[in-house]
């Protein structure tokens, strides 16, 4: 296979924090069709508000509907499947998952909730008690969550119901390919913590902790490894098609958008990321100059991704909307308000304030940051005029998201790194003109463009399909 056949297609899947996406990519790299749907998968945690858990069953059922609708007429044309999704989080499953024949029947197997990257159960004090490694470790990281469960829920692992663990992406790949034990990529393993990047394996320090269930961890391979093919029992899927190891959603979003080493990408969806690609040889110089908010992750084809992976993005806006609804309920004002109806109205009111200087400044840091979990937000410039103006408040929150981003990744740092252009993607800038305008103001020294794929908020799924396409063509050329 030296060239792609004209009618060859690649399927890209993204298991995001709030929605699932699927795309079909043509041989020329153009998106031919896409589907996206909210998963509504959040479930209550037994530790209250500090826990953030989701139902993997709900997520995969939503994805199944998207895929069946998308591939109905094109199953025989699909030549590869790339899977990506939310990073850091961990779930557990038991024997029998390899025998599943439909994503509509995953509830028949033993699975835990998905403990997501937003989970806050691991306090700074708890993280200080964990084995020391030469890399950052935060609450919401898979291995940190596993340590917490081993120490605070000792029966969780000891009854033997779980035989495997991984990200929800790893679980999907294992189910599709009928794997007895999961396989993950270096990208997803790095987001778990305790990953030895040099040897591409889990840190040996995990073996030294008698309570840590190291036997559950997936096998690690480099991104681009084919791990199996869609089991023939998945009759409505494109069966016998190669499935590649799961990839990080951030890396895939970057891969979909980046076309030059002089470009950086900012993606603002549930969370917020700003990153750019660097060759391995340039790592020492970049590390010397980068702010502490920047971390480095495995990318594709031996390169590294320099990344600010912020915890305060669209989830902050969502939290504000949900708080307003709660306040109404607490006041005894019962209405049919929902986040779906309230958010567009708040946006309309904020748009009326665009050309007005309300003096109100909000730095909406609600969830800390990975490099500084104790970081908090603040409000300045409250007056009798703006305190009662909900449009001014929403405008200040929207601007504050970008102000915080710029404080974490200043323009000067990017220009020093040789970055000339900033590509904007994600659902928040697509739908929020105030965010777009603030990006233009603060990063005015760079050329700013809106990623065309980002306008459909399916960029990570596109990147997953695009990488598999490029990898297959590179390997077989």
Coordinates of C-alpha atoms in Angstrom, one line a residue:
X1 CA 0.0 0.0 0.0
X2 CA 2.1 2.9 -1.3
X3 CA -0.8 5.3 -1.7
X4 CA -4.3 5.4 -0.2
X5 CA -7.1 4.3 -2.5
X6 CA -9.3 7.1 -3.4
X7 CA -12.3 5.7 -1.5
X8 CA -10.4 4.6 1.6
X9 CA -11.7 6.0 4.9
X10 CA -10.4 6.4 8.4
X11 CA -12.5 6.4 11.5
X12 CA -11.6 8.7 14.4
X13 CA -13.2 8.4 17.8
X14 CA -13.0 10.7 20.8
X15 CA -14.3 9.9 24.3
X16 CA -14.4 13.4 25.7
X17 CA -15.2 14.6 29.2
X18 CA -18.7 15.8 28.3
X19 CA -19.3 14.4 24.8
X20 CA -18.4 11.6 22.4
X21 CA -17.4 12.3 18.8
X22 CA -16.8 10.3 15.7
X23 CA -15.5 11.4 12.3
X24 CA -14.8 9.9 8.9
X25 CA -11.7 11.1 7.2
X26 CA -11.1 10.7 3.4
X27 CA -7.9 9.8 1.7
X28 CA -7.2 13.4 1.0
X29 CA -7.3 14.3 4.7
X30 CA -10.7 16.0 4.5
X31 CA -13.4 15.3 7.0
X32 CA -16.3 13.7 5.1
X33 CA -18.8 13.3 8.0
X34 CA -18.8 13.8 11.8
X35 CA -21.1 13.2 14.7
X36 CA -21.1 14.5 18.3
X37 CA -23.3 14.0 21.3
X38 CA -23.3 14.8 25.0
X39 CA -22.7 11.7 27.1
X40 CA -24.5 13.0 30.3
X41 CA -22.5 10.4 32.2
X42 CA -21.6 12.0 35.5
X43 CA -22.5 10.0 38.5
X44 CA -22.5 10.7 42.2
X45 CA -19.3 9.9 44.1
X46 CA -19.2 8.3 47.5
X47 CA -16.9 11.1 48.7
X48 CA -19.2 13.9 47.7
X49 CA -18.1 17.0 45.7
X50 CA -14.4 16.1 45.8
X51 CA -15.0 13.1 43.7
X52 CA -15.7 13.4 40.0
X53 CA -16.9 10.1 38.4
X54 CA -18.6 9.0 35.2
X55 CA -20.4 6.0 34.0
X56 CA -18.3 4.3 31.2
X57 CA -21.4 2.4 30.2
X58 CA -23.3 5.6 29.3
X59 CA -20.3 7.0 27.4
X60 CA -19.8 3.9 25.3
X61 CA -23.5 3.6 24.5
X62 CA -23.5 7.1 23.2
X63 CA -20.4 6.4 21.1
X64 CA -22.0 3.3 19.7
X65 CA -25.0 5.2 18.3
X66 CA -22.7 7.8 16.7
X67 CA -20.5 5.1 15.0
X68 CA -23.4 3.0 13.8
X69 CA -25.0 6.1 12.2
X70 CA -21.7 7.3 10.7
X71 CA -20.4 4.1 9.2
X72 CA -23.7 2.6 8.0
X73 CA -22.9 2.9 4.3
X74 CA -19.1 2.9 4.5
X75 CA -18.1 -0.1 6.6
X76 CA -16.1 -1.8 3.9
X77 CA -14.2 1.4 3.0
X78 CA -12.7 1.9 6.5
X79 CA -9.0 1.0 6.6
X80 CA -8.0 2.1 10.1
X81 CA -9.5 3.3 13.4
X82 CA -7.9 5.8 15.7
X83 CA -9.2 6.2 19.3
X84 CA -8.6 9.1 21.6
X85 CA -10.2 10.7 24.7
X86 CA -9.9 12.3 28.0
X87 CA -6.5 11.7 29.7
X88 CA -5.3 11.1 33.3
X89 CA -8.5 9.4 34.5
X90 CA -8.7 5.7 35.4
X91 CA -11.3 2.9 35.4
X92 CA -11.2 -0.8 36.3
X93 CA -12.8 -3.9 34.8
X94 CA -12.9 -7.6 35.2
X95 CA -12.9 -10.8 33.2
X96 CA -15.5 -11.1 30.5
X97 CA -14.9 -7.7 28.9
X98 CA -13.0 -9.4 26.1
X99 CA -16.2 -11.4 25.2
X100 CA -18.4 -8.3 24.7
X101 CA -20.0 -8.3 21.3
X102 CA -21.7 -4.9 21.4
X103 CA -21.1 -1.6 23.1
X104 CA -24.8 -1.7 24.0
X105 CA -24.1 -4.6 26.3
X106 CA -21.1 -3.4 28.2
X107 CA -23.2 -3.2 31.4
X108 CA -23.1 -7.0 31.4
X109 CA -19.4 -6.9 32.3
X110 CA -17.8 -5.9 35.6
X111 CA -16.7 -2.3 35.4
X112 CA -16.1 0.5 37.9
X113 CA -16.9 4.1 37.5
X114 CA -14.4 6.2 35.6
X115 CA -12.5 8.4 38.0
X116 CA -11.8 11.4 35.8
X117 CA -9.0 14.0 35.5
X118 CA -11.3 16.4 37.4
X119 CA -11.3 14.2 40.5
X120 CA -10.1 16.1 43.6
X121 CA -9.8 13.3 46.2
X122 CA -6.0 13.4 46.4
X123 CA -5.1 16.4 48.6
X124 CA -1.7 18.0 48.6
X125 CA -1.0 16.3 51.9
X126 CA -1.9 12.9 50.5
X127 CA 0.2 13.4 47.4
X128 CA 3.2 14.2 49.7
X129 CA 2.9 10.7 51.2
X130 CA 3.3 8.9 47.8
X131 CA 6.6 7.5 46.4
X132 CA 8.7 10.4 45.1
X133 CA 9.4 10.6 41.3
X134 CA 11.1 13.1 39.1
X135 CA 7.9 14.3 37.4
X136 CA 4.7 16.1 38.4
X137 CA 1.9 14.2 40.0
X138 CA -1.6 15.7 40.6
X139 CA -5.0 14.7 41.9
X140 CA -6.9 13.1 39.0
X141 CA -3.9 11.2 37.7
X142 CA -4.7 7.5 37.4
X143 CA -1.8 6.2 39.6
X144 CA -2.6 8.8 42.3
X145 CA -6.2 7.7 42.3
X146 CA -5.1 4.1 42.6
X147 CA -2.9 4.9 45.6
X148 CA -5.9 6.7 47.2
X149 CA -8.2 3.7 46.6
X150 CA -5.6 1.2 47.9
X151 CA -5.2 3.2 51.1
X152 CA -8.7 4.4 51.7
X153 CA -10.9 1.7 50.2
X154 CA -8.8 -1.5 50.9
X155 CA -11.5 -3.8 49.8
X156 CA -11.7 -2.2 46.4
X157 CA -8.8 -4.3 45.0
X158 CA -8.6 -7.2 47.4
X159 CA -11.8 -9.0 46.4
X160 CA -10.4 -9.8 42.9
X161 CA -13.3 -8.5 40.9
X162 CA -11.0 -6.3 38.8
X163 CA -8.3 -7.7 36.7
X164 CA -7.4 -4.7 34.5
X165 CA -7.3 -0.9 34.6
X166 CA -6.6 1.9 32.2
X167 CA -8.2 5.0 30.7
X168 CA -11.7 4.8 29.2
X169 CA -9.9 4.9 25.8
X170 CA -7.9 1.8 26.7
X171 CA -11.1 0.0 27.8
X172 CA -12.8 0.8 24.5
X173 CA -9.8 -0.5 22.5
X174 CA -9.7 -3.7 24.7
X175 CA -13.4 -4.4 24.2
X176 CA -13.3 -3.8 20.4
X177 CA -10.3 -6.0 19.9
X178 CA -11.2 -8.7 22.6
X179 CA -8.0 -8.2 24.5
X180 CA -7.4 -10.2 27.7
X181 CA -5.2 -7.5 29.1
X182 CA -5.2 -3.8 28.0
X183 CA -2.6 -1.9 26.0
X184 CA -2.0 1.8 26.4
X185 CA 0.2 4.3 24.6
X186 CA 3.1 6.3 26.0
X187 CA 0.9 9.4 25.7
X188 CA -1.8 8.1 28.0
X189 CA 0.7 6.4 30.3
X190 CA 2.4 9.7 30.9
X191 CA -0.9 11.2 31.9
X192 CA -1.2 8.5 34.6
X193 CA 2.0 9.4 36.4
X194 CA 4.8 7.0 37.4
X195 CA 5.7 6.5 33.7
X196 CA 9.4 5.9 32.8
X197 CA 9.6 7.6 29.5
X198 CA 13.1 6.4 28.7
X199 CA 12.3 2.7 29.1
X200 CA 8.6 3.2 28.0
X201 CA 7.3 1.3 31.0
X202 CA 5.8 1.9 34.4
X203 CA 8.2 3.1 37.1
X204 CA 9.8 0.3 39.0
X205 CA 9.0 2.2 42.2
X206 CA 5.4 1.0 41.9
X207 CA 6.6 -2.6 42.4
X208 CA 8.0 -1.6 45.8
X209 CA 4.6 -0.6 47.3
X210 CA 2.9 -3.8 48.5
X211 CA -0.6 -2.2 48.4
X212 CA -0.4 -0.8 44.9
X213 CA -2.1 -3.1 42.3
X214 CA 0.6 -2.8 39.7
X215 CA -0.7 -6.1 38.0
X216 CA -3.8 -4.2 36.8
X217 CA -1.8 -1.6 34.8
X218 CA -1.9 -1.9 31.0
X219 CA 1.1 -2.8 28.8
X220 CA 2.7 0.3 27.3
X221 CA 3.6 0.7 23.6
X222 CA 4.6 3.8 21.5
X223 CA 1.8 5.7 19.7
X224 CA 1.2 4.2 16.3
X225 CA 1.2 0.6 17.4
X226 CA -1.5 -1.6 16.0
X227 CA -3.0 -3.6 18.9
X228 CA -5.6 -5.6 17.2
X229 CA -8.6 -5.4 14.9
X230 CA -12.3 -5.0 15.5
X231 CA -13.7 -8.3 16.7
X232 CA -16.0 -10.0 14.1
X233 CA -18.7 -10.3 16.7
X234 CA -19.2 -6.5 16.4
X235 CA -21.4 -7.0 13.3
X236 CA -22.6 -3.5 12.9
X237 CA -19.1 -2.1 13.1
X238 CA -16.4 -2.3 10.4
X239 CA -15.0 -5.6 11.5
X240 CA -11.5 -6.9 11.0
X241 CA -10.3 -3.3 10.6
X242 CA -7.0 -2.4 12.4
X243 CA -7.4 -0.6 15.7
X244 CA -4.4 1.4 17.0
X245 CA -3.4 2.0 20.5
X246 CA -5.4 4.8 22.3
X247 CA -3.9 8.3 22.0
X248 CA -4.1 11.4 24.2
X249 CA -6.9 13.9 23.3
X250 CA -4.6 16.9 23.6
X251 CA -2.0 15.3 21.3
X252 CA -4.7 14.5 18.7
X253 CA -6.2 18.0 18.9
X254 CA -2.7 19.4 18.3
X255 CA -2.1 17.0 15.4
X256 CA -5.3 18.0 13.7
X257 CA -4.4 21.7 13.8
X258 CA -0.7 22.0 13.6
X259 CA 0.9 22.4 10.2
X260 CA 4.2 24.2 11.1
X261 CA 6.8 24.1 13.9
X262 CA 6.2 27.9 14.2
X263 CA 2.5 27.3 15.2
X264 CA 1.0 26.8 18.6
X265 CA -2.5 25.7 19.4
X266 CA -4.9 26.8 22.1
X267 CA -7.8 24.5 22.7
X268 CA -10.6 25.6 25.1
X269 CA -13.3 23.1 25.8
X270 CA -14.0 21.6 29.2
X271 CA -10.4 22.3 30.2
X272 CA -7.9 24.5 28.5
X273 CA -4.6 23.6 26.7
X274 CA -2.0 25.6 24.9
X275 CA 0.9 23.7 23.3
X276 CA 3.4 23.5 20.6
X277 CA 5.7 20.7 19.3
X278 CA 9.5 20.6 19.8
X279 CA 12.1 18.2 18.5
X280 CA 13.8 16.1 21.1
X281 CA 17.1 17.9 20.4
X282 CA 15.7 21.2 21.5
X283 CA 14.4 20.0 24.9
X284 CA 17.3 21.3 27.1
X285 CA 17.0 24.8 25.8
X286 CA 13.2 24.9 26.0
X287 CA 13.2 23.5 29.6
X288 CA 15.6 26.3 30.7
X289 CA 13.2 29.0 29.4
X290 CA 9.8 27.6 30.1
X291 CA 7.5 28.8 32.9
X292 CA 6.6 26.2 35.6
X293 CA 3.1 25.9 34.1
X294 CA 4.5 24.1 31.1
X295 CA 5.0 20.3 31.1
X296 CA 6.3 18.0 28.4
X297 CA 4.5 15.0 27.0
X298 CA 5.2 12.3 24.4
X299 CA 3.8 13.4 21.0
X300 CA 4.1 11.6 17.6
X301 CA 7.1 10.4 15.6
X302 CA 9.6 10.9 18.4
X303 CA 8.7 14.5 19.1
X304 CA 7.7 16.2 22.4
X305 CA 4.7 18.4 23.2
X306 CA 5.3 21.4 25.3
X307 CA 1.9 22.0 27.0
X308 CA 0.1 24.1 29.5
X309 CA -2.7 21.7 30.5
X310 CA -5.0 24.0 32.5
X311 CA -7.8 22.8 34.8
X312 CA -9.9 26.0 34.3
X313 CA -11.7 26.2 31.0
X314 CA -15.2 25.7 29.9
X315 CA -15.9 23.8 33.1
X316 CA -15.6 27.2 34.9
X317 CA -18.4 28.7 32.8
X318 CA -20.5 25.5 33.3
X319 CA -19.9 25.8 37.1
X320 CA -21.1 29.4 37.1
X321 CA -24.3 28.4 35.2
X322 CA -25.0 25.5 37.5
X323 CA -24.4 27.7 40.6
X324 CA -27.0 30.2 39.4
X325 CA -29.5 27.5 39.0
X326 CA -28.7 26.2 42.6
X327 CA -29.1 29.8 44.0
X328 CA -32.5 30.1 42.5
X329 CA -33.5 26.7 44.0
X330 CA -32.1 27.7 47.4
X331 CA -34.2 30.9 47.3
X332 CA -37.3 28.9 46.7
X333 CA -37.6 30.1 43.1
X334 CA -38.6 27.1 41.2
X335 CA -38.4 27.3 37.4
X336 CA -37.6 25.2 34.4
X337 CA -34.2 26.7 34.1
X338 CA -31.5 24.4 32.8
X339 CA -27.9 25.0 31.8
X340 CA -28.9 24.4 28.2
X341 CA -31.3 27.4 28.3
X342 CA -29.5 29.6 30.7
X343 CA -26.0 29.7 29.1
X344 CA -27.2 31.2 25.7
X345 CA -29.0 33.9 27.6
X346 CA -26.0 34.7 29.7
X347 CA -23.9 35.0 26.6
X348 CA -26.5 37.4 25.0
X349 CA -26.3 39.6 28.1
X350 CA -22.5 39.6 28.2
X351 CA -22.4 40.5 24.5
X352 CA -24.2 43.7 25.3
X353 CA -21.3 44.6 27.6
X354 CA -18.6 44.1 25.0
X355 CA -17.9 47.8 24.3
X356 CA -18.5 48.9 27.9
X357 CA -15.7 49.2 30.5
X358 CA -17.3 47.9 33.7
X359 CA -14.1 47.9 35.7
X360 CA -15.0 44.4 37.0
X361 CA -12.1 41.9 36.8
X362 CA -12.6 38.2 37.7
X363 CA -9.8 35.6 37.7
X364 CA -12.0 32.4 37.7
X365 CA -9.5 29.9 39.0
X366 CA -11.9 27.4 40.6
X367 CA -9.9 24.2 40.4
X368 CA -6.3 25.2 41.0
X369 CA -3.7 24.1 38.5
X370 CA -1.6 21.0 38.3
X371 CA 1.7 22.8 39.0
X372 CA 0.0 24.8 41.9
X373 CA -3.1 23.0 43.2
X374 CA -3.7 25.7 45.8
X375 CA -4.0 28.5 43.3
X376 CA -7.2 30.5 43.8
X377 CA -9.1 33.0 41.9
X378 CA -10.1 36.6 42.8
X379 CA -12.5 39.4 42.0
X380 CA -11.5 43.1 41.7
X381 CA -13.3 46.3 40.8
X382 CA -16.8 45.5 42.3
X383 CA -19.0 48.6 42.2
X384 CA -22.7 49.3 42.8
X385 CA -23.1 49.4 39.0
X386 CA -21.6 46.1 38.0
X387 CA -22.4 43.9 41.0
X388 CA -26.0 43.6 39.9
X389 CA -25.2 43.2 36.2
X390 CA -25.1 39.5 35.4
X391 CA -24.0 40.3 31.8
X392 CA -21.0 42.2 33.2
X393 CA -20.2 39.3 35.5
X394 CA -20.3 36.7 32.7
X395 CA -18.2 39.0 30.5
X396 CA -15.6 39.3 33.3
X397 CA -15.5 35.5 33.8
X398 CA -15.0 34.9 30.0
X399 CA -12.2 37.5 29.8
X400 CA -10.7 36.2 33.0
X401 CA -10.3 32.7 31.5
X402 CA -8.1 34.2 28.8
X403 CA -6.3 36.5 31.3
X404 CA -5.4 33.4 33.4
X405 CA -4.2 31.6 30.3
X406 CA -1.9 34.5 29.3
X407 CA -0.5 34.7 32.8
X408 CA 0.4 31.0 32.5
X409 CA 1.7 31.2 28.9
X410 CA 2.8 34.8 28.1
X411 CA 3.2 36.0 24.5
X412 CA 6.8 36.7 25.1
X413 CA 7.6 33.1 26.0
X414 CA 5.9 31.9 22.8
X415 CA 7.8 34.4 20.6
X416 CA 11.1 33.4 22.3
X417 CA 10.3 29.8 21.3
X418 CA 9.9 30.9 17.7
X419 CA 6.1 30.7 17.6
X420 CA 4.6 33.1 15.1
X421 CA 1.0 31.9 14.9
X422 CA -1.6 30.8 17.4
X423 CA -4.4 28.5 16.2
X424 CA -7.6 28.7 18.2
X425 CA -9.9 25.6 18.6
X426 CA -12.5 24.2 21.0
X427 CA -16.1 24.7 21.8
X428 CA -15.7 27.7 24.1
X429 CA -14.0 30.1 21.6
X430 CA -16.4 28.9 18.9
X431 CA -19.4 29.9 20.9
X432 CA -18.1 32.8 23.0
X433 CA -17.1 36.0 21.1
X434 CA -15.8 37.6 24.3
X435 CA -13.2 34.8 24.7
X436 CA -12.2 35.1 21.0
X437 CA -11.8 38.9 21.3
X438 CA -9.7 38.6 24.5
X439 CA -7.4 36.1 22.8
X440 CA -6.9 38.6 20.0
X441 CA -6.1 41.4 22.5
X442 CA -3.6 39.5 24.6
X443 CA -1.9 37.5 21.9
X444 CA -1.9 40.4 19.3
X445 CA 1.8 39.9 18.5
X446 CA 0.9 36.5 17.0
X447 CA -1.1 35.7 13.9
X448 CA -4.4 34.2 15.2
X449 CA -6.5 31.9 13.2
X450 CA -9.6 29.8 14.0
X451 CA -9.2 26.1 13.3
X452 CA -11.9 25.0 10.9
X453 CA -12.1 21.6 12.5
X454 CA -12.4 23.3 15.9
X455 CA -15.6 25.0 14.8
X456 CA -17.3 21.6 15.1
X457 CA -15.5 20.8 18.3
X458 CA -14.4 17.5 16.9
X459 CA -10.7 18.3 16.5
X460 CA -9.3 15.4 18.6
X461 CA -11.3 12.8 16.7
X462 CA -10.0 14.3 13.5
X463 CA -6.4 14.1 14.8
X464 CA -6.9 10.5 15.8
X465 CA -8.1 9.6 12.3
X466 CA -5.4 11.8 10.6
X467 CA -2.6 10.2 12.6
X468 CA -3.6 6.7 11.8
X469 CA -3.9 7.6 8.1
X470 CA -0.5 9.3 8.1
X471 CA 1.1 6.4 10.0
X472 CA -0.3 3.8 7.7
X473 CA 0.9 5.6 4.6
X474 CA 4.3 6.2 6.2
X475 CA 4.7 2.6 7.2
X476 CA 3.7 1.1 3.9
X477 CA 5.3 3.6 1.5

